Every structure is written in C-alpha cells, then in structure tokens.
Coordinates of C-alpha atoms in Angstrom, one line a residue:
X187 CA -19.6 -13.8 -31.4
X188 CA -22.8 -11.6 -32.2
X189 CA -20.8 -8.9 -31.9
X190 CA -17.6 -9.5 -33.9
X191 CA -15.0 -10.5 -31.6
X192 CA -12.3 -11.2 -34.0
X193 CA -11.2 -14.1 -32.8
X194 CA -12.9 -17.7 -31.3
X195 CA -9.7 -19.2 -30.3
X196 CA -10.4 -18.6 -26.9
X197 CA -12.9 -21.3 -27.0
X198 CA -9.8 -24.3 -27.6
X199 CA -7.7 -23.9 -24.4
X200 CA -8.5 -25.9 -21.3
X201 CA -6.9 -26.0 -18.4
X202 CA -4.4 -29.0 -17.5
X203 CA -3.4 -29.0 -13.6
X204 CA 0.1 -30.6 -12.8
X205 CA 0.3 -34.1 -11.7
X206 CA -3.2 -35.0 -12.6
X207 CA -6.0 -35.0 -15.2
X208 CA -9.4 -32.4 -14.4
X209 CA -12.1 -34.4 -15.1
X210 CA -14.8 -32.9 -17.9
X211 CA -18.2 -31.4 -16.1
X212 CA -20.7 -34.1 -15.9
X213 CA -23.7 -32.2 -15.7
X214 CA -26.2 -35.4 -15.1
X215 CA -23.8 -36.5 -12.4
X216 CA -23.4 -33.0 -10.9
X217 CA -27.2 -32.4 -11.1
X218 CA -27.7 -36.0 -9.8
X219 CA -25.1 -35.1 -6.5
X220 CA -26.8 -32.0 -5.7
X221 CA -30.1 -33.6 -5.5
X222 CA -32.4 -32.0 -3.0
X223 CA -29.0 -29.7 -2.0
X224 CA -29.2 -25.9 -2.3
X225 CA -25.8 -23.7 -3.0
X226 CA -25.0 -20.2 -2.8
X227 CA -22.4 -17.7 -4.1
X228 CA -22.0 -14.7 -2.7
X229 CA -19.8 -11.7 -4.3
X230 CA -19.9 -9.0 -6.8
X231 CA -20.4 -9.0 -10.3
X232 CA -17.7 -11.7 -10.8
X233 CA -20.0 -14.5 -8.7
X234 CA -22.6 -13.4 -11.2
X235 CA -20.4 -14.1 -14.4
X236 CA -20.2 -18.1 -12.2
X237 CA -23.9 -18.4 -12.0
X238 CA -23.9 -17.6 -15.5
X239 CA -21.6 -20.2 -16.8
X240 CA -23.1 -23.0 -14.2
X241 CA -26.3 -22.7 -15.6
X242 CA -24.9 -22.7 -18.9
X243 CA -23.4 -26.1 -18.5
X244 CA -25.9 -27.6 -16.5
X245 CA -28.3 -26.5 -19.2
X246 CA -27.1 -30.0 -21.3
X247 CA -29.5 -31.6 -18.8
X248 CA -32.0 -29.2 -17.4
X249 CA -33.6 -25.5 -17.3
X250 CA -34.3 -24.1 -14.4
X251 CA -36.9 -22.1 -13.0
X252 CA -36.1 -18.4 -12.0
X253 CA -37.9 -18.1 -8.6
X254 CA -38.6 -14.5 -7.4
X255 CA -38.1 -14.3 -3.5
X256 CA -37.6 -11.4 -2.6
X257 CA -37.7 -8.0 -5.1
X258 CA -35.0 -6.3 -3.0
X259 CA -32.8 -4.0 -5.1
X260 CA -29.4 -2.9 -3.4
X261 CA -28.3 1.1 -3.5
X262 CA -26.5 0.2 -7.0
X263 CA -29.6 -0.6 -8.5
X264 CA -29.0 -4.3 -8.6
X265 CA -30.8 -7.6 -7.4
X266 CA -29.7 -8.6 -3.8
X267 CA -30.7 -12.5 -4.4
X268 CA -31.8 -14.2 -7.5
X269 CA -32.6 -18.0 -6.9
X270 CA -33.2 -20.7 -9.9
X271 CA -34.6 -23.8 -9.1
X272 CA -34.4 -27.2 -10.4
X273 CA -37.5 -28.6 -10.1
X274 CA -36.5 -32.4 -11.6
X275 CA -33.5 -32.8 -9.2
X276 CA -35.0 -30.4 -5.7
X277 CA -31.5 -28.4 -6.7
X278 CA -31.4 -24.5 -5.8
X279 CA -28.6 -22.1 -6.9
X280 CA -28.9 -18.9 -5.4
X281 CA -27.0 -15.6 -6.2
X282 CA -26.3 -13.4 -3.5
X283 CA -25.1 -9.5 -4.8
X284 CA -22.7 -8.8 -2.1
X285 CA -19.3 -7.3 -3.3
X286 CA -18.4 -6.7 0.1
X287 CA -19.1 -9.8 2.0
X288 CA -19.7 -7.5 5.0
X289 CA -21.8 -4.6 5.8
X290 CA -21.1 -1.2 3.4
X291 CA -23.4 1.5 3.2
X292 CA -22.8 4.1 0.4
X293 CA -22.3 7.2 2.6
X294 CA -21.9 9.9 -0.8
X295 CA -22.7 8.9 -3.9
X296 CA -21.2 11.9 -5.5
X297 CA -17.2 11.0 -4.9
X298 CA -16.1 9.2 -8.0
X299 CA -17.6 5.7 -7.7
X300 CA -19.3 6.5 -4.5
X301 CA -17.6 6.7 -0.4
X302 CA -18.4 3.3 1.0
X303 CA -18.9 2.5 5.0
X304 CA -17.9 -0.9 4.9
X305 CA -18.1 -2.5 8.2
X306 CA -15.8 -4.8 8.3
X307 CA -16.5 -6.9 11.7
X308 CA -19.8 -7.1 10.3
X309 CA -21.2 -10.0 7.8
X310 CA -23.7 -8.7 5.8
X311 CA -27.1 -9.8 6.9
X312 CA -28.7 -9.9 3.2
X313 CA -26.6 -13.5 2.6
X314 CA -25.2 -13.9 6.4
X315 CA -28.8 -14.8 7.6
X316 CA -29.8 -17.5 5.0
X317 CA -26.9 -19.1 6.0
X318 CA -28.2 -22.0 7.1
X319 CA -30.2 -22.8 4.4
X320 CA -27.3 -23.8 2.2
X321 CA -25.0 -26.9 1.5
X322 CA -22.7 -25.0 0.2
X323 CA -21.6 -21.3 -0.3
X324 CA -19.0 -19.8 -2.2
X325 CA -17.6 -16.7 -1.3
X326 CA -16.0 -14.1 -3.8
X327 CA -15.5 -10.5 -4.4
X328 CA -12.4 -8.0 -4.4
X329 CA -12.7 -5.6 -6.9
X330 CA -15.0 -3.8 -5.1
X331 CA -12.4 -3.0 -2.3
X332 CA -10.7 -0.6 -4.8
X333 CA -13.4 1.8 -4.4
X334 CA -13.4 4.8 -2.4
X335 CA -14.1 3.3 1.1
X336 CA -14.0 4.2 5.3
X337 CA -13.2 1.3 7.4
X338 CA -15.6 0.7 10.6
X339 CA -15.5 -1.9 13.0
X340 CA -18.1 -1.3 16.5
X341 CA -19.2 1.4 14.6
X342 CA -16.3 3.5 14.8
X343 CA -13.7 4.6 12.2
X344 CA -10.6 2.2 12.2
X345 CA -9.5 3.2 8.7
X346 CA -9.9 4.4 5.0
X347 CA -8.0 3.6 1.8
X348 CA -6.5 5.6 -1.0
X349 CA -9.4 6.5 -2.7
X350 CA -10.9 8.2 0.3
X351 CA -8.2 10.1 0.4
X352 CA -10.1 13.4 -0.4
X353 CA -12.8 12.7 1.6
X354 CA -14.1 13.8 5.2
X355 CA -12.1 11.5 7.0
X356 CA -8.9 12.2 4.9
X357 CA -7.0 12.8 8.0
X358 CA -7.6 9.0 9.4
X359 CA -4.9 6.1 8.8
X360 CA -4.7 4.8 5.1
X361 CA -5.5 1.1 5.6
X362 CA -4.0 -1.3 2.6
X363 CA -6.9 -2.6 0.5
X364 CA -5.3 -6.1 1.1
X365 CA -5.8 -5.7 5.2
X366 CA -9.3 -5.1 4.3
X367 CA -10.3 -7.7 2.2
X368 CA -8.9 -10.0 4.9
X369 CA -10.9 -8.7 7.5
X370 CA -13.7 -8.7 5.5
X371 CA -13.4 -12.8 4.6
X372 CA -12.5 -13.0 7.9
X373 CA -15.8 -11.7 9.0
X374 CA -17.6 -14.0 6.7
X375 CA -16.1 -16.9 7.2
X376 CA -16.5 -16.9 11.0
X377 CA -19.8 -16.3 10.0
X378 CA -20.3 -19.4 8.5
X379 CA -18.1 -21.3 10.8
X380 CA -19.8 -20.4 14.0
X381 CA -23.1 -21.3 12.5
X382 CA -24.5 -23.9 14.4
X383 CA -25.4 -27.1 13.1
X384 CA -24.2 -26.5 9.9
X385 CA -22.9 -29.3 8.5
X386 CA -21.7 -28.2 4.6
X387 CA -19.0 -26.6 2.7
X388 CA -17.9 -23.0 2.3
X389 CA -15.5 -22.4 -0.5
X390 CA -13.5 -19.3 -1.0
X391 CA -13.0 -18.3 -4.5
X392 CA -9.5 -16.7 -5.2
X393 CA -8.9 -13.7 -7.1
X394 CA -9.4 -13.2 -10.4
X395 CA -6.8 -10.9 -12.2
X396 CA -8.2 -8.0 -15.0
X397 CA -6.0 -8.0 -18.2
X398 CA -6.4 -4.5 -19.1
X399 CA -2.7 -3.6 -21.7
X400 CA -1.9 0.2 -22.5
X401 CA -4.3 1.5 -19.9
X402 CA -6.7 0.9 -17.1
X403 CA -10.5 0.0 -17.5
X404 CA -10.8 4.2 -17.7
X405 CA -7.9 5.1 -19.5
X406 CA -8.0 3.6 -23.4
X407 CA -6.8 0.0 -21.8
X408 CA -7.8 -3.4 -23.7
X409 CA -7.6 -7.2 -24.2
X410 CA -6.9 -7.8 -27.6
X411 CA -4.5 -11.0 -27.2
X412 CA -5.6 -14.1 -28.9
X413 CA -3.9 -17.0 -27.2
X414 CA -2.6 -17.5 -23.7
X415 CA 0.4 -16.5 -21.7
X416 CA 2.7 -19.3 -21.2
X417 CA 3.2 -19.8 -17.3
X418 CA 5.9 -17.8 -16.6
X419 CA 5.5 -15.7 -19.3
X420 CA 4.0 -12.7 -16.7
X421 CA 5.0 -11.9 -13.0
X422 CA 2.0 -12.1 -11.1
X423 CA 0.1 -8.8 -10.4
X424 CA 1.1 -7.2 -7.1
X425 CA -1.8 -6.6 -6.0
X426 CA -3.6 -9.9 -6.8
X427 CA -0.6 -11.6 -5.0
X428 CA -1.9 -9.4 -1.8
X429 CA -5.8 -9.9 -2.1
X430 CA -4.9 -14.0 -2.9
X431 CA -3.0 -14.1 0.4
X432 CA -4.8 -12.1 1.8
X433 CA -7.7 -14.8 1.4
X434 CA -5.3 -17.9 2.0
X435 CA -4.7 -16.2 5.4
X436 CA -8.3 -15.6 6.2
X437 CA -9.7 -19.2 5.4
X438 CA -6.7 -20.3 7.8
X439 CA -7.8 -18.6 10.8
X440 CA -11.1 -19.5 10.1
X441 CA -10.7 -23.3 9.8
X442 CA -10.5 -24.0 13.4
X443 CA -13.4 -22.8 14.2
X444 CA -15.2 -24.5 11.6
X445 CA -14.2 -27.6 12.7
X446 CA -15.5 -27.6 15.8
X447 CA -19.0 -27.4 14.7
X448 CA -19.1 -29.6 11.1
X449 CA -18.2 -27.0 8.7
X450 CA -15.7 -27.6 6.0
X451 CA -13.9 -25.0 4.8
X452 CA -12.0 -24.9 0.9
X453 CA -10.1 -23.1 -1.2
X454 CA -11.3 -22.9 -4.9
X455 CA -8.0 -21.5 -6.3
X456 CA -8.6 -20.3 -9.8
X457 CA -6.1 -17.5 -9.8
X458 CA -2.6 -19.6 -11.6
X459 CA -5.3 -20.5 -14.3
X460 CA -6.8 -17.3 -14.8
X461 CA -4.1 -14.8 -15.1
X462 CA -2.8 -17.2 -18.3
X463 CA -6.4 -15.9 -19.9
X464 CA -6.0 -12.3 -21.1
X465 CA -7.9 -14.2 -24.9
X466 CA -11.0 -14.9 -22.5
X467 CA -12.7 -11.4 -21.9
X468 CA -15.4 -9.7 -24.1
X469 CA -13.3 -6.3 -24.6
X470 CA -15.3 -4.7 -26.7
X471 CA -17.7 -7.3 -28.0
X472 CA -19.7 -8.5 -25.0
X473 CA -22.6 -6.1 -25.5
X474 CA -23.8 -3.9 -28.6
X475 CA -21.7 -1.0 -29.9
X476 CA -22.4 2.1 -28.1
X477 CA -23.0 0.0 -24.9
X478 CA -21.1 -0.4 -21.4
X479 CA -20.4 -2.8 -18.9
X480 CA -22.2 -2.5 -15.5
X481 CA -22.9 1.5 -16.8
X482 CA -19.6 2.4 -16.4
X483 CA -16.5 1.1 -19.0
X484 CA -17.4 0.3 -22.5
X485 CA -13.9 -2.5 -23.0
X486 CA -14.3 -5.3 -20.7
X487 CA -11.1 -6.8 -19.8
X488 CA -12.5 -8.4 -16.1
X489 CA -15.5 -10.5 -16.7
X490 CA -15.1 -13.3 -19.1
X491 CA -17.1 -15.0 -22.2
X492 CA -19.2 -17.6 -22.2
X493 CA -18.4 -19.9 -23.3
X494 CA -14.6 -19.5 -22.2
X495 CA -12.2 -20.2 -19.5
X496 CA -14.8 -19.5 -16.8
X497 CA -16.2 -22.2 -17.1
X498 CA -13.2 -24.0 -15.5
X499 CA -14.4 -22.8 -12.2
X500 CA -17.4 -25.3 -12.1
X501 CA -15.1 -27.9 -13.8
X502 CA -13.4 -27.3 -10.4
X503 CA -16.5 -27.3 -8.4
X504 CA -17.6 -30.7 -9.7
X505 CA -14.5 -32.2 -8.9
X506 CA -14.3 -30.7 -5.5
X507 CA -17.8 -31.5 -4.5
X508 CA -18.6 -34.5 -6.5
X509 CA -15.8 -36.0 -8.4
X510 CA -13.7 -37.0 -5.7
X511 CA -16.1 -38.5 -3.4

C-alpha cells in the first residue's frame, strides 16, 4: 500500500474448500492451544513470508518477544534461527533458514547464483538437531532446488542438475530437480520420524507456485492481475505438479516409520489455493522504488502480501492443529 500497488482487491478473496466451511483464525484460541508448546518451520525464504503472517495474526492478542539464540549467519548472509517468544502463553515460534532441508555447502560462489553441494542423505544439523525440542515443525522449501547444484550422498557425487551443467562435474548424470527435492524431504522427514520419543506433528508444506506473465523473475516478467483465476482457468505448472508429488511421495514413505515411534506426520496442502492467487504478490510494490527482493529481482511475483492470501496457510494450521480436536 505504501508503495502504490494499484490495486487492494487482493485483500477480499478467501479461500472456500469443497464440502466444508474453513473456520476464521482464532488467535486467543490458537495462542491458548499452543500454551507452553514450541513450533518450528523450516525452509527458505517462503517459511519466512509464514512466520511473518502468523505473527501478524496472532498479533490481535499478543506481541512477542524476539529472543536472540544464537547470532549464526548462513553463507547467504542470512539468520540461521530467529525465535520469538510468547511470554503470556510459554508459546515459541522459531524460524529455521534452511532452503535445502539437508546439508548444501556453496562450493563457487562465482557460477550464476552460486554451485551448491547439497547432500542429500544428509538432514541439515542447524534445524535437524533441535529437533526434539519442538511440538511441531513445518517443513518447506523448493525454489531453492532450481539453483545450480551437485548431488552427494556418502560423500560422493550421485548427480547434478541443469544448472550445473557448465560446471566441473558437467560430465556426471543430470538428475531431475523433482528426484532431488524428494530425497531431500525424504531425508528430513526420516529425520524427524526416527527421532525418539518424539511425540508431535511434522507437517509438510506443499509448493507454492510463482506467477511471473511475459517473462521470468530475470527476464521483464510480472504480476499485474487484479482478481483470481477461476479453478480451471490455468493448467497446473509442470513443474509444481513434479515438486508437489514429489513431496506427497516422500511424506508416504516416511509415515511408517513415524508411526512406530509417536510422530504424526501431515500434509499442509496449500498449492490448489495458491496457484488461483497471481492478485496476491508485491510485484513491484513490496519495497521502495529502486529496491530488490532478497538482492536479486526488483518484481516480486513469488512471496506474497501481507495481508493477502498467505495468510490462509495459518487459517489451515489452526484448523489442523486446533480446530478439529
């Protein structure tokens, strides 16, 4: 609004489900469940964007505190945890900056958006360890998959994918970016479930689809629609049909093995809902003119405003954690 996005319509739609009726966020009944409970989410700058619009809503009954753990900074210049505490209801929420979900190690920064080591039969041990510390973790993050990346599991080269294509290893096996993200949720969820003792939830967020028209995020592309797409309206992206299965299919393999020890395993499945939301991105106007988004793209056609359709995800949360019980 600040800075002149043309139109606020964005702010009427709200999600309606088939068969049933989402209940509106109660934030003094959500605050009230989560009493002395602690929840993480885990991902990329898309798990950020959540945090963001949970705290929003949950600010119609209570500020937290920002508590500074740990002043760990990851290669990209980011925070690896931030946590914010409510101190009236003993509730943490604790942001984890792993796009990954698995090892990766930026092996040259100098090739396009980096070459990435991702190890993918290894959780990363910045949000792996804490694990049983939490209630409840949420696990996100794909877009981060599309970067230039070598494949490793036991250490050894398995793999690369497009991007790394001009890289030292460009005579190894091109990998799809979909078999990669599933090993990589894979690796995370058996994380979780072969935690011992743990006896809360781990949620997998689905993909979110970009909505960038005439062009890519680097290529002139925008957002400038002002309503929704009817369903229907738009095939599903090929590639978000991949990643999404690609994530159904990993939370299946895992759920076994999370049974056996207490852990419940869930799909948060935001993806039907969000590709009918091309109106609910910044483009343009989500920072000052002459600015950019994470330092790289000045339109923004992937994260989403606040307040907008992102907030359905905790609408989804409540009900999945507090509503129906």
């Amino acid at each position: 609004m600040k800075f002149g996005k043309p139109s606020l319509e964005f702010m009427r739609w709200r999600w309606q489900p088939d068969w049933c009726d989402l209940p509106r966020f109660d934030a003094a009944r959500f605050l009230e469940a989560m009493r002395g409970r602690s929840m993480a989410l885990v991902g990329d700058s898309l798990a950020r964007n959540h945090v963001k619009s949970l705290l929003c809503i949950l600010s119609q009954v209570a500020q937290p505190v920002e508590v500074v753990t740990t002043a760990e900074v990851d290669v990209t210049g980011r925070a690896v945890r931030r946590d914010f505490h409510y101190g009236s209801h003993g509730f943490n929420v604790s942001l984890f900056w792993s796009p990954f979900l698995v090892k990766a190690n930026l092996s040259n920064a100098e090739l396009g958006l980096g070459l990435w080591d991702v190890h993918t039969d290894t959780p990363d041990a910045r949000w792996a360890a804490h694990i049983a510390d939490f209630d409840y973790v949420v696990l996100s993050g794909t877009n981060w998959f599309f970067r230039p990346s070598v494949y490793r599991e036991g250490g050894q080269v398995v793999g690369r994918n497009g991007g790394a294509a001009s890289s030292a290893h460009a005579s190894t096996a091109e990998v799809p970016v979909s078999g990669a993200v599933r090993a990589a949720f894979g690796t995370a969820l058996g994380a979780i479930a072969a935690r011992e003792g743990l006896r809360g939830k781990a949620l997998v967020r689905t993909v979110t689809p970009a909505h960038f028209e005439n062009g890519e995020w680097n290529t002139g592309g925008d957002c400038v629609r002002t309503s929704p797409f009817r369903r229907g309206e738009r095939a599903r992206d090929a590639v978000v049909a991949e990643f999404r299965t690609a994530q159904v299919d990993a939370l299946r393999e895992a759920a076994a093995a999370s049974q056996r020890n207490g852990a419940e395993l869930r799909l948060l499945d935001i993806t039907a809902a969000m590709e009918l939301r091309p109106d609910g991105h910044p483009s343009r106007y989500g920072h000052p003119p002459g600015g950019s988004v994470e330092g790289s793209f000045v339109v923004d056609c992937l994260h989403w405003c606040l307040p907008g359709p992102i907030d359905l995800w905790s609408e989804l949360l409540f009900h999945m954690l507090v509503a129906h019980q």
